[in-house]
mmCIF file of C-alpha atoms in Angstrom:
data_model
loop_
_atom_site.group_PDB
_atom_site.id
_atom_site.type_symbol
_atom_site.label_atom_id
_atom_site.label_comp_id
_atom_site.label_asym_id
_atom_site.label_seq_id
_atom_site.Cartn_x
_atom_site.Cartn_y
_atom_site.Cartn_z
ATOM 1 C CA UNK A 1 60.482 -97.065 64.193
ATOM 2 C CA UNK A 2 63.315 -98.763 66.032
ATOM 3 C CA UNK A 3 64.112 -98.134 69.297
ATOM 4 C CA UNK A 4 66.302 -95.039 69.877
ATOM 5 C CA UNK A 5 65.530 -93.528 67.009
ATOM 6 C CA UNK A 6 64.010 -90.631 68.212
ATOM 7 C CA UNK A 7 67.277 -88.603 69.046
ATOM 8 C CA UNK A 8 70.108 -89.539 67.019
ATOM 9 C CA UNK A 9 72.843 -86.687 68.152
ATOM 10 C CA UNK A 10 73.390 -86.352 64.244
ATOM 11 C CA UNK A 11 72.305 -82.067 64.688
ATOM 12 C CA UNK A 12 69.215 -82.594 61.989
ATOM 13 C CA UNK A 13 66.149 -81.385 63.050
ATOM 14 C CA UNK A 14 62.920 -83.604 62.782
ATOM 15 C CA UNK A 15 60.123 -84.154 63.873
ATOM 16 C CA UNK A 16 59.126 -87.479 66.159
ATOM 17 C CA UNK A 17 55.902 -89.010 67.040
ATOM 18 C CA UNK A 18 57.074 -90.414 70.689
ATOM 19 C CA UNK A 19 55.351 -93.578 71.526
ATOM 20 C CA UNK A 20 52.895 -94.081 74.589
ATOM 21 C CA UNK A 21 54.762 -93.462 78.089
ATOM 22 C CA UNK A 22 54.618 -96.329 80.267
ATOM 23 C CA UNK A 23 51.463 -96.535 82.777
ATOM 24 C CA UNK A 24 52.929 -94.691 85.563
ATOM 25 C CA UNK A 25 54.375 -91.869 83.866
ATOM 26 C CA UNK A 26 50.685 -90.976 82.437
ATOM 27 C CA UNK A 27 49.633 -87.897 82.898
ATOM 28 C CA UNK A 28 47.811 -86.454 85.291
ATOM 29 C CA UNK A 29 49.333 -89.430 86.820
ATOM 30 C CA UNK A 30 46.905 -92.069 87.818
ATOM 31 C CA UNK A 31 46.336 -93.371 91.563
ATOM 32 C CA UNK A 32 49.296 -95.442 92.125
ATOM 33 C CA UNK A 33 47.455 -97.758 94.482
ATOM 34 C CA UNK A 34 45.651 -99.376 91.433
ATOM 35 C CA UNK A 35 49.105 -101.299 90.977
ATOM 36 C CA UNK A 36 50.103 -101.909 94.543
ATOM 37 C CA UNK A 37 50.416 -105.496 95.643
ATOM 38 C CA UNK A 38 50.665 -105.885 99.521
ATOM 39 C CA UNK A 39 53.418 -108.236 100.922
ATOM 40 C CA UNK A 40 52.620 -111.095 103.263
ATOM 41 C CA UNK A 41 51.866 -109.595 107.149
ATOM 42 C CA UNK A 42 51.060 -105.707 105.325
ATOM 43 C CA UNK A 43 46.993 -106.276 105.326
ATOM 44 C CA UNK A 44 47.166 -107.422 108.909
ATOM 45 C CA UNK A 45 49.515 -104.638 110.480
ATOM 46 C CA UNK A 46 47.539 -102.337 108.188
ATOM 47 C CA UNK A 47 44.207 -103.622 110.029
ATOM 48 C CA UNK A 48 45.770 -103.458 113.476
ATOM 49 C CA UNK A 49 46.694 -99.790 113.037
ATOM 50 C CA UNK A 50 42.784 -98.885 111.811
ATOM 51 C CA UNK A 51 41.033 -100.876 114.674
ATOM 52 C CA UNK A 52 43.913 -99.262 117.382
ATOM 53 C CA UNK A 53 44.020 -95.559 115.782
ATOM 54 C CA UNK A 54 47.474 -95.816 115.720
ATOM 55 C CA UNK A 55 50.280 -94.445 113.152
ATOM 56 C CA UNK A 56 51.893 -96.897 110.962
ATOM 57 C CA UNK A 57 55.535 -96.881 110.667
ATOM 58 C CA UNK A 58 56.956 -98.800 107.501
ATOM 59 C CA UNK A 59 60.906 -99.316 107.128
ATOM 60 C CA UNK A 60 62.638 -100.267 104.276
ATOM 61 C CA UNK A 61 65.043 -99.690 101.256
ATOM 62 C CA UNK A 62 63.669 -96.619 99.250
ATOM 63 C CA UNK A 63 61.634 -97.849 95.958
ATOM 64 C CA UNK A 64 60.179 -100.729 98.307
ATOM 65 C CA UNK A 65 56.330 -99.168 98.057
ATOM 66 C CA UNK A 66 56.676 -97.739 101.414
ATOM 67 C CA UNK A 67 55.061 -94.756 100.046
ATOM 68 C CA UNK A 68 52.561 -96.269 97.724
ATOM 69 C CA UNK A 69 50.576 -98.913 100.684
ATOM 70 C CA UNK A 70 48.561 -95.274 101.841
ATOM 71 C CA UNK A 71 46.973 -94.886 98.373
ATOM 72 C CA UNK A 72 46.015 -98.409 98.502
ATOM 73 C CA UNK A 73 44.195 -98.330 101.663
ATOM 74 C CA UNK A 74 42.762 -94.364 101.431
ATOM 75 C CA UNK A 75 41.416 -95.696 97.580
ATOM 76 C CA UNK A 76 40.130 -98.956 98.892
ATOM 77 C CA UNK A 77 38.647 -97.675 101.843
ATOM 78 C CA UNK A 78 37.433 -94.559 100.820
ATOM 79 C CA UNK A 79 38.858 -92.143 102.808
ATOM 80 C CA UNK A 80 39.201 -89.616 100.064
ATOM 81 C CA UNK A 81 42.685 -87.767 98.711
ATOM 82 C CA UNK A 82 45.736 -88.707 100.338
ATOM 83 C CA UNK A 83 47.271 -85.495 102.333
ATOM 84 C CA UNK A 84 51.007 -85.819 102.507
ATOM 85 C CA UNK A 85 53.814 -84.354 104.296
ATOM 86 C CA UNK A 86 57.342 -84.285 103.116
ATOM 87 C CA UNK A 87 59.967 -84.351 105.824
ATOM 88 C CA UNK A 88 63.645 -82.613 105.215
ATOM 89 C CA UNK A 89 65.619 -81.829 108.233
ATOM 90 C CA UNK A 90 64.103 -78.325 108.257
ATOM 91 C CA UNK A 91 60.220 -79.436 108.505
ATOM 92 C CA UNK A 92 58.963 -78.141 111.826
ATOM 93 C CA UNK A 93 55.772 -79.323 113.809
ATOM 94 C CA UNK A 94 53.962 -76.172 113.448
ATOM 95 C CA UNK A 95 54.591 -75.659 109.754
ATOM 96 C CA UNK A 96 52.109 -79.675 109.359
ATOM 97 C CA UNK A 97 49.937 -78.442 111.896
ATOM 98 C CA UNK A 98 49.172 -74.638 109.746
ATOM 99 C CA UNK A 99 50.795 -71.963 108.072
ATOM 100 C CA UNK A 100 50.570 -68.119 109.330
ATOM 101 C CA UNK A 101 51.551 -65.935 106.572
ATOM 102 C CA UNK A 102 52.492 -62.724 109.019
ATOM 103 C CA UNK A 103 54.581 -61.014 106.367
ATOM 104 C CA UNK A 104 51.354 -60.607 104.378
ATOM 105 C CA UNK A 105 48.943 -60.125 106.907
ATOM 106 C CA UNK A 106 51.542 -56.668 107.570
ATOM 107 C CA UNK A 107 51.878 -56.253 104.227
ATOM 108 C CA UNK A 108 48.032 -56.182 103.483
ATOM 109 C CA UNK A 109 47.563 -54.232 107.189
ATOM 110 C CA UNK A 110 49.950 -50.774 104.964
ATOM 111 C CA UNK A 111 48.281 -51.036 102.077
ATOM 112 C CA UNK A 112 44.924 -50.489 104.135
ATOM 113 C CA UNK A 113 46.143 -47.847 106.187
ATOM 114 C CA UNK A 114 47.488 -46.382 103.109
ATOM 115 C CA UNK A 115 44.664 -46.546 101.112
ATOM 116 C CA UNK A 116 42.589 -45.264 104.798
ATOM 117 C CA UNK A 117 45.069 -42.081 104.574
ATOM 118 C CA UNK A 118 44.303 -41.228 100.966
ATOM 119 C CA UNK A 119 40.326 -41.749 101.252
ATOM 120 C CA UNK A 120 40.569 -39.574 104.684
ATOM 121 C CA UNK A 121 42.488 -36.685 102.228
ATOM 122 C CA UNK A 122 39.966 -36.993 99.979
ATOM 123 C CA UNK A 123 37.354 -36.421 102.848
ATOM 124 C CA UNK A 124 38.994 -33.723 104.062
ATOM 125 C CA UNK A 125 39.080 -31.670 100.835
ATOM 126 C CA UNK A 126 35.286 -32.191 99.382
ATOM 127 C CA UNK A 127 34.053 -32.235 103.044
ATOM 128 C CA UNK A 128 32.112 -35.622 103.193
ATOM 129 C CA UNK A 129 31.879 -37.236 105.858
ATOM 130 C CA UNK A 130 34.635 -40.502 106.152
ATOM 131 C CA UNK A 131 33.316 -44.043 106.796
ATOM 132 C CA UNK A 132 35.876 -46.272 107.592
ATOM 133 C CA UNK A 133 34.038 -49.135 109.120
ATOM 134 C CA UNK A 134 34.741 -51.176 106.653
ATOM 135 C CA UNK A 135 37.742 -50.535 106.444
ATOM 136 C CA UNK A 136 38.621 -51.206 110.034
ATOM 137 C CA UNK A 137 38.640 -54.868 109.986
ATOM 138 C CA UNK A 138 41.314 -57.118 110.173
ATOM 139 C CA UNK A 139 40.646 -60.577 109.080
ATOM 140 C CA UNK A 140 43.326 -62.912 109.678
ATOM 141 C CA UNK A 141 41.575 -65.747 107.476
ATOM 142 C CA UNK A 142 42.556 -64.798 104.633
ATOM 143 C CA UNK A 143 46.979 -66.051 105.944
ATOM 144 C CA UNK A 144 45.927 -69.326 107.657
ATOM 145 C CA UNK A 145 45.970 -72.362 105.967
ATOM 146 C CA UNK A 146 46.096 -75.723 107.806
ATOM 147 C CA UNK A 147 49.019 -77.931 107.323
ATOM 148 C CA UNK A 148 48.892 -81.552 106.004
ATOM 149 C CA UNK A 149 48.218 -82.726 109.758
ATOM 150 C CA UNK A 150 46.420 -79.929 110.697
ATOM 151 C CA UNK A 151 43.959 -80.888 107.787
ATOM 152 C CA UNK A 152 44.146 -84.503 109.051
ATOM 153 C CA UNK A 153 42.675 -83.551 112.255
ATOM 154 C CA UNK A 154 39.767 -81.842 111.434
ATOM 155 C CA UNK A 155 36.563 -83.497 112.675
ATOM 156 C CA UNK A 156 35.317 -85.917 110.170
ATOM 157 C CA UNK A 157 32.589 -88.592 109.511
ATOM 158 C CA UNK A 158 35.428 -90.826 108.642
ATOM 159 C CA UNK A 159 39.464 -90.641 109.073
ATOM 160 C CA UNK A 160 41.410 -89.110 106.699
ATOM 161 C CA UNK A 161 44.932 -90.611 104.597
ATOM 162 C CA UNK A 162 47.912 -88.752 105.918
ATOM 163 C CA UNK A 163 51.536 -89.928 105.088
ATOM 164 C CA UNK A 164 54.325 -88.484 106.983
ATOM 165 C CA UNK A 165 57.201 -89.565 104.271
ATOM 166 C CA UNK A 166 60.956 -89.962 104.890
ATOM 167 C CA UNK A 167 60.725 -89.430 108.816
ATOM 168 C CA UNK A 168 63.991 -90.639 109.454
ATOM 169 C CA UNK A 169 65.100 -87.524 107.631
ATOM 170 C CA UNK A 170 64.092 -85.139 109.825
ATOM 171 C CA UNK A 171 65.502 -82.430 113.116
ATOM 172 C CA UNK A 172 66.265 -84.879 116.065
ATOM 173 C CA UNK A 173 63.359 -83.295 117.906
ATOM 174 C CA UNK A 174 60.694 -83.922 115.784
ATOM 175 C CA UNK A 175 59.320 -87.362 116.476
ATOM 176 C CA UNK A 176 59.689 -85.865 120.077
ATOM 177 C CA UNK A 177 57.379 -83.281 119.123
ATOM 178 C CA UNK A 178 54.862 -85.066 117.356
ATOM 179 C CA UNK A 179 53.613 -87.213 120.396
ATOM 180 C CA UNK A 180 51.607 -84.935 121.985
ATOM 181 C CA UNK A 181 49.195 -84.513 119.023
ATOM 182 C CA UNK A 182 49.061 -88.029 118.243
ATOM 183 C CA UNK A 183 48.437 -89.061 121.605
ATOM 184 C CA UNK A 184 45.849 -86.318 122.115
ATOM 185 C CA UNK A 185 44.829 -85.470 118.686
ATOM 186 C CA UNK A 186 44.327 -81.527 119.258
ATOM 187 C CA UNK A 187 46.175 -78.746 118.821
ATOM 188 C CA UNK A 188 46.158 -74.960 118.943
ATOM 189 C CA UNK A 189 47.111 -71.989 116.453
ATOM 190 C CA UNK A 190 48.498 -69.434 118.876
ATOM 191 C CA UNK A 191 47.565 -67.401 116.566
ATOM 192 C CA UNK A 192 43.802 -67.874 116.694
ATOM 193 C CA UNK A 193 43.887 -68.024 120.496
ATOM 194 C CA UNK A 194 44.536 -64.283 121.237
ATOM 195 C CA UNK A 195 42.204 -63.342 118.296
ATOM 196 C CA UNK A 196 39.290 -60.702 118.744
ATOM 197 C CA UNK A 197 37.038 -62.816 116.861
ATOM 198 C CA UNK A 198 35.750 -66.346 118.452
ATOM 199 C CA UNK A 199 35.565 -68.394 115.701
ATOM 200 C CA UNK A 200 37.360 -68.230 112.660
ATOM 201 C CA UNK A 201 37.516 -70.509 109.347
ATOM 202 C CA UNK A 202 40.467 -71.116 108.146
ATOM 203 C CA UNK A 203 41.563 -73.282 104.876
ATOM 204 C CA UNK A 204 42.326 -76.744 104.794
ATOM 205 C CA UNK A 205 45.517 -77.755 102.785
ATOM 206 C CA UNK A 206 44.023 -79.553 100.369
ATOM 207 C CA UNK A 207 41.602 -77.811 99.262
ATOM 208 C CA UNK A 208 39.691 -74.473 99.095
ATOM 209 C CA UNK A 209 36.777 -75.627 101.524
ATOM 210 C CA UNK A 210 37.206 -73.881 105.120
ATOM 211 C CA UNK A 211 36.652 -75.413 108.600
ATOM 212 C CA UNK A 212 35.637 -72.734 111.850
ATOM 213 C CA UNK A 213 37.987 -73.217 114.501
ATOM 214 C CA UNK A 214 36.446 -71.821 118.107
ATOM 215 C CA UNK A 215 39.011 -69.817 120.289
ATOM 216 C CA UNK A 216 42.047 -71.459 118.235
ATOM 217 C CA UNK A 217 41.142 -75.058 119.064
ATOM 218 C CA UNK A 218 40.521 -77.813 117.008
ATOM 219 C CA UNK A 219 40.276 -81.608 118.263
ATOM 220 C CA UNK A 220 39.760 -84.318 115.833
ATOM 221 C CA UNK A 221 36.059 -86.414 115.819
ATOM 222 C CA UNK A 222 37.988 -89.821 114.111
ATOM 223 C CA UNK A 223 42.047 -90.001 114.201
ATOM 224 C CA UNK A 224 44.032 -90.261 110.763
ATOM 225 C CA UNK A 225 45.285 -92.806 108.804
ATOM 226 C CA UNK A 226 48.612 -92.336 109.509
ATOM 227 C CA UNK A 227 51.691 -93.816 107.521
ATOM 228 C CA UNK A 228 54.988 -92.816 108.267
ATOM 229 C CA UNK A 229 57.873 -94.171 106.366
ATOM 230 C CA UNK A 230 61.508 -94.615 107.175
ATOM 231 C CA UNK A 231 64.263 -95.634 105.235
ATOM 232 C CA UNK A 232 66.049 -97.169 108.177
ATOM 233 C CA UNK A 233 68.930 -93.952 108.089
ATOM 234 C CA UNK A 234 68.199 -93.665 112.019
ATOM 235 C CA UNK A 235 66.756 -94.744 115.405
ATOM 236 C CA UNK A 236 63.819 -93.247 117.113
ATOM 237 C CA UNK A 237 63.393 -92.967 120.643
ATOM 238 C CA UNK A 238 61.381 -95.525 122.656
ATOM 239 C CA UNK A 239 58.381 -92.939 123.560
ATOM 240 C CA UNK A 240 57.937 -92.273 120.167
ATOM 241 C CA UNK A 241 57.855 -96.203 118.756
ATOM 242 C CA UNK A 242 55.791 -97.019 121.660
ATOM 243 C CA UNK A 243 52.705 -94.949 120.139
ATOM 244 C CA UNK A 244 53.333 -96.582 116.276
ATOM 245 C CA UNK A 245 53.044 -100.123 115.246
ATOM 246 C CA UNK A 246 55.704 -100.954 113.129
ATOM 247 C CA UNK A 247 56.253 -103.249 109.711
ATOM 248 C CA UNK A 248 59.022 -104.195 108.037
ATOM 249 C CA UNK A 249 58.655 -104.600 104.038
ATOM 250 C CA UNK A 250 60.179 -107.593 103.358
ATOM 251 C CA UNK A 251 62.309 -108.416 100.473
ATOM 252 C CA UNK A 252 60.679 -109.415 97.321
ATOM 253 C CA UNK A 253 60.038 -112.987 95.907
ATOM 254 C CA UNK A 254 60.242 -113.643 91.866
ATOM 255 C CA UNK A 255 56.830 -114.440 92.231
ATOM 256 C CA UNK A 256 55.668 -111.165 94.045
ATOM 257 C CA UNK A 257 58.100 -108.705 91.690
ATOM 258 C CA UNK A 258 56.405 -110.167 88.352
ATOM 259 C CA UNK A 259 52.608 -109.478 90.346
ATOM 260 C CA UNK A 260 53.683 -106.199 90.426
ATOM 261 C CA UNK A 261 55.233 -105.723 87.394
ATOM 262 C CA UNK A 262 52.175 -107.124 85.739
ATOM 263 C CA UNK A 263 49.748 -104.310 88.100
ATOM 264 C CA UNK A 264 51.458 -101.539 86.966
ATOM 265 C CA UNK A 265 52.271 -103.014 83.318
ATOM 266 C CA UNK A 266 48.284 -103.754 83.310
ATOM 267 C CA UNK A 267 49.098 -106.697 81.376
ATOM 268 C CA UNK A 268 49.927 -110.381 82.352
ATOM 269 C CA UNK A 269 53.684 -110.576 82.278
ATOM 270 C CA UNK A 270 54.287 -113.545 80.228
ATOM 271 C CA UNK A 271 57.192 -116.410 81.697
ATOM 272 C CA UNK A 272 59.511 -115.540 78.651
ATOM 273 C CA UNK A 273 62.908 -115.096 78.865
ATOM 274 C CA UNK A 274 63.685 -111.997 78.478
ATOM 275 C CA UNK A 275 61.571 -111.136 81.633
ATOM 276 C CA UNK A 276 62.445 -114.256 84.012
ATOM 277 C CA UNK A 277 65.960 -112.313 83.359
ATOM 278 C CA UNK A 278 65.359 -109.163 84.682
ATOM 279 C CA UNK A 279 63.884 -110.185 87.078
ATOM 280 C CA UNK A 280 66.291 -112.647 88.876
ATOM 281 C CA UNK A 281 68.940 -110.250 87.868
ATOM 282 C CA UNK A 282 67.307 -108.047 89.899
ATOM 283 C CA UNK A 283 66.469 -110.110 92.697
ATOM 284 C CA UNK A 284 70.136 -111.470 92.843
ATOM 285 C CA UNK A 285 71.459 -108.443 93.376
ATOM 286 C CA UNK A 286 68.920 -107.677 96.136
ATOM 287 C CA UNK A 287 70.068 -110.368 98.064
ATOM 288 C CA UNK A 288 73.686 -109.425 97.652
ATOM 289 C CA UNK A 289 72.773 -105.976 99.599
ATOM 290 C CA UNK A 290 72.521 -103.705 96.371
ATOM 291 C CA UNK A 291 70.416 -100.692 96.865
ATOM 292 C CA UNK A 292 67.794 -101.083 94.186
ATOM 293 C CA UNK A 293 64.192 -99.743 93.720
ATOM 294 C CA UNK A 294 60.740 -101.057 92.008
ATOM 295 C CA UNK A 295 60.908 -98.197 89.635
ATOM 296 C CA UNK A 296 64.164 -99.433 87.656
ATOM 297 C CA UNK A 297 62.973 -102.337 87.302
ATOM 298 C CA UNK A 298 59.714 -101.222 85.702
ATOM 299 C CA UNK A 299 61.224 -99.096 83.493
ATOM 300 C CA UNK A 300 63.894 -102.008 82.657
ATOM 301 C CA UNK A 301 60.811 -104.284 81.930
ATOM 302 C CA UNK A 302 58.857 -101.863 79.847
ATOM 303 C CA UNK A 303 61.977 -101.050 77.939
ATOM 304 C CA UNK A 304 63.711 -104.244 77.411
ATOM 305 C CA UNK A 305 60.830 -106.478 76.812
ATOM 306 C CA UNK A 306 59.101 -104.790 73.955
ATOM 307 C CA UNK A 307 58.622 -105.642 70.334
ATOM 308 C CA UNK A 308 61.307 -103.146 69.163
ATOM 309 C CA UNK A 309 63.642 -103.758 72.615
ATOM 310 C CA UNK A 310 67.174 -103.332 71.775
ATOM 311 C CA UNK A 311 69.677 -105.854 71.558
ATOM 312 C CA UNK A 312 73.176 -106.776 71.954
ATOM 313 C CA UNK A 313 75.854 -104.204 73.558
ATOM 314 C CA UNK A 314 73.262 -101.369 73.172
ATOM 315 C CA UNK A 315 70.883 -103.353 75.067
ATOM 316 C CA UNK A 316 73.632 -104.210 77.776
ATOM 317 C CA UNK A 317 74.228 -100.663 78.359
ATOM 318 C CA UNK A 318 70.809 -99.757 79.245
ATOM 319 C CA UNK A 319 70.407 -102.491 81.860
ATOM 320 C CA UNK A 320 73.602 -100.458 82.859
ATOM 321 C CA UNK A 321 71.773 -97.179 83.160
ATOM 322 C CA UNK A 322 68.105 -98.646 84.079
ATOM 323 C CA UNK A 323 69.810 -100.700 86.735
ATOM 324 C CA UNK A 324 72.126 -98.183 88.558
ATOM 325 C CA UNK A 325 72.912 -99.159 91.918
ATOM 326 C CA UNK A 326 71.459 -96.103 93.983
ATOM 327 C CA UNK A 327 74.034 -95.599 96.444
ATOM 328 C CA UNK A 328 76.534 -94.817 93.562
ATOM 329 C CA UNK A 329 77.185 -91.711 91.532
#
């Protein structure tokens, strides 16, 4: 079947047999850090920030595999699933440190005191006597959960993979905010601290598995792995850099963009030249200060390389679509 075939805008129903999705778009999706090729100076700021417990903070153009160098080092090192937090401009400290579901801890407080009121009614008219005990307690367990870093930061044999993505996308305070836990690496749910009982376990975030936390305390035994990325959209205040180390990724070589290609094609990519295209195409407009990602140029190579690859103008529009310059509608 050629390529394009599938949908043909014609209004005829039929059916298709699609044909295997590329590598990365498998589903469930597959650890990405099987395909990720460090850049020259990565391994060595990586190993810095192990051996000095310190966060990682990796700049660059969005599709550059900011993102993707935490999966390589949690799968390599073995420091189990990667927990990740999101930033958008509304992501608050305490919301990565644990989540307090009060509406539902009142909500589930009525229904008991409802359902207390009826039983008591019931009492009253057969005479029996009421036990309530039971009914008495109020468990606040059951609306904690810890947050990505709160999870993080529970004592551990060995660290644990956090990535704080996007950074430079969040509230002007909260870089501010974060260097008191990673300086320290302890915190406190408010919550927990008032609480009638002394020790209460409480839900990690990635998981099901609890962890007690004594008198709304918790202190980690080995800091994080700690990524944070940053698509260079703003500065950060001196306190705050002073407690990362910092790397740059560096723009691509020919050489290094057909090593990846290659990873995440799980093939050799042969010298032909169809591909050498691509990918100086690419590269060219790179240099001339083109916002471009990894990911079109994977799907450009998997598409436009293959035995039934279009050709001619329908192949030139694709590149036009595959290849869209990011910063443009």
């Amino acid at each position: 079947m050629a390529w394009g075939s599938y949908y043909r805008g014609d209004g005829v129903a039929r059916p298709i047999a699609l044909p295997p999705p590329p590598p990365w778009r498998e589903f469930p999706r597959r650890p990405l850090g099987l395909a990720f090729r460090p850049p020259p100076g990565l391994p060595e700021a990586v190993n810095a920030a192990l051996t000095l417990r310190r966060p990682l903070l990796l700049t660059g153009p969005p599709g550059s595999g900011k993102s993707t160098v935490i999966e390589s080092v949690a799968r390599e090192l073995k420091l189990g699933p990667v927990l990740r937090w999101h930033i958008t401009s509304r992501s608050t400290l305490t919301e990565a440190l644990y989540r307090y579901d009060v509406l539902g801890r009142i909500h589930e407080q009525q229904l008991t005191q409802a359902r207390d009121a009826r039983r008591a009614s019931e009492t009253n008219r057969t005479g029996g006597v009421q036990n309530t005990a039971a009914d008495d307690i109020d468990d606040i367990a059951p609306f904690l959960r810890l947050g990505p870093l709160g999870t993080a930061l529970v004592p551990a044999p060995q660290p644990r993979a956090l990535l704080i993505d996007e950074i430079d996308k969040s509230d002007l305070d909260l870089p501010g905010d974060l260097l008191d836990v990673l300086e320290r690496g302890e915190y406190e749910i408010a919550e927990l601290a008032r609480y009638s009982s002394p020790v209460v376990a409480v839900r990690l975030w990635d998981s099901q598995q609890t962890h007690p936390i004594q008198a709304g305390r918790l202190r980690c035994t080995e800091f994080p792995f700690i990524v944070m990325t940053s698509n260079d959209e703003r500065d950060f205040p001196p306190a705050f850099l002073r407690r990362c180390l910092r790397f740059a990724m560096p723009e691509p070589t020919v050489e290094l963009l057909r090593d990846i290609v290659g990873a995440h094609l799980g093939m050799h990519v042969p010298q032909n030249a169809a591909v050498e295209e691509l990918l100086s195409r690419f590269l060219a407009r790179l240099h001339a200060g083109e916002s471009l990602a990894i990911d079109q140029l994977l799907n450009a190579v998997f598409i436009l390389t293959g035995d039934d690859a279009p050709q001619g103008a329908q192949r030139d529009d694709l590149l036009n679509i595959l290849l869209h310059e990011l910063t443009h509608a």
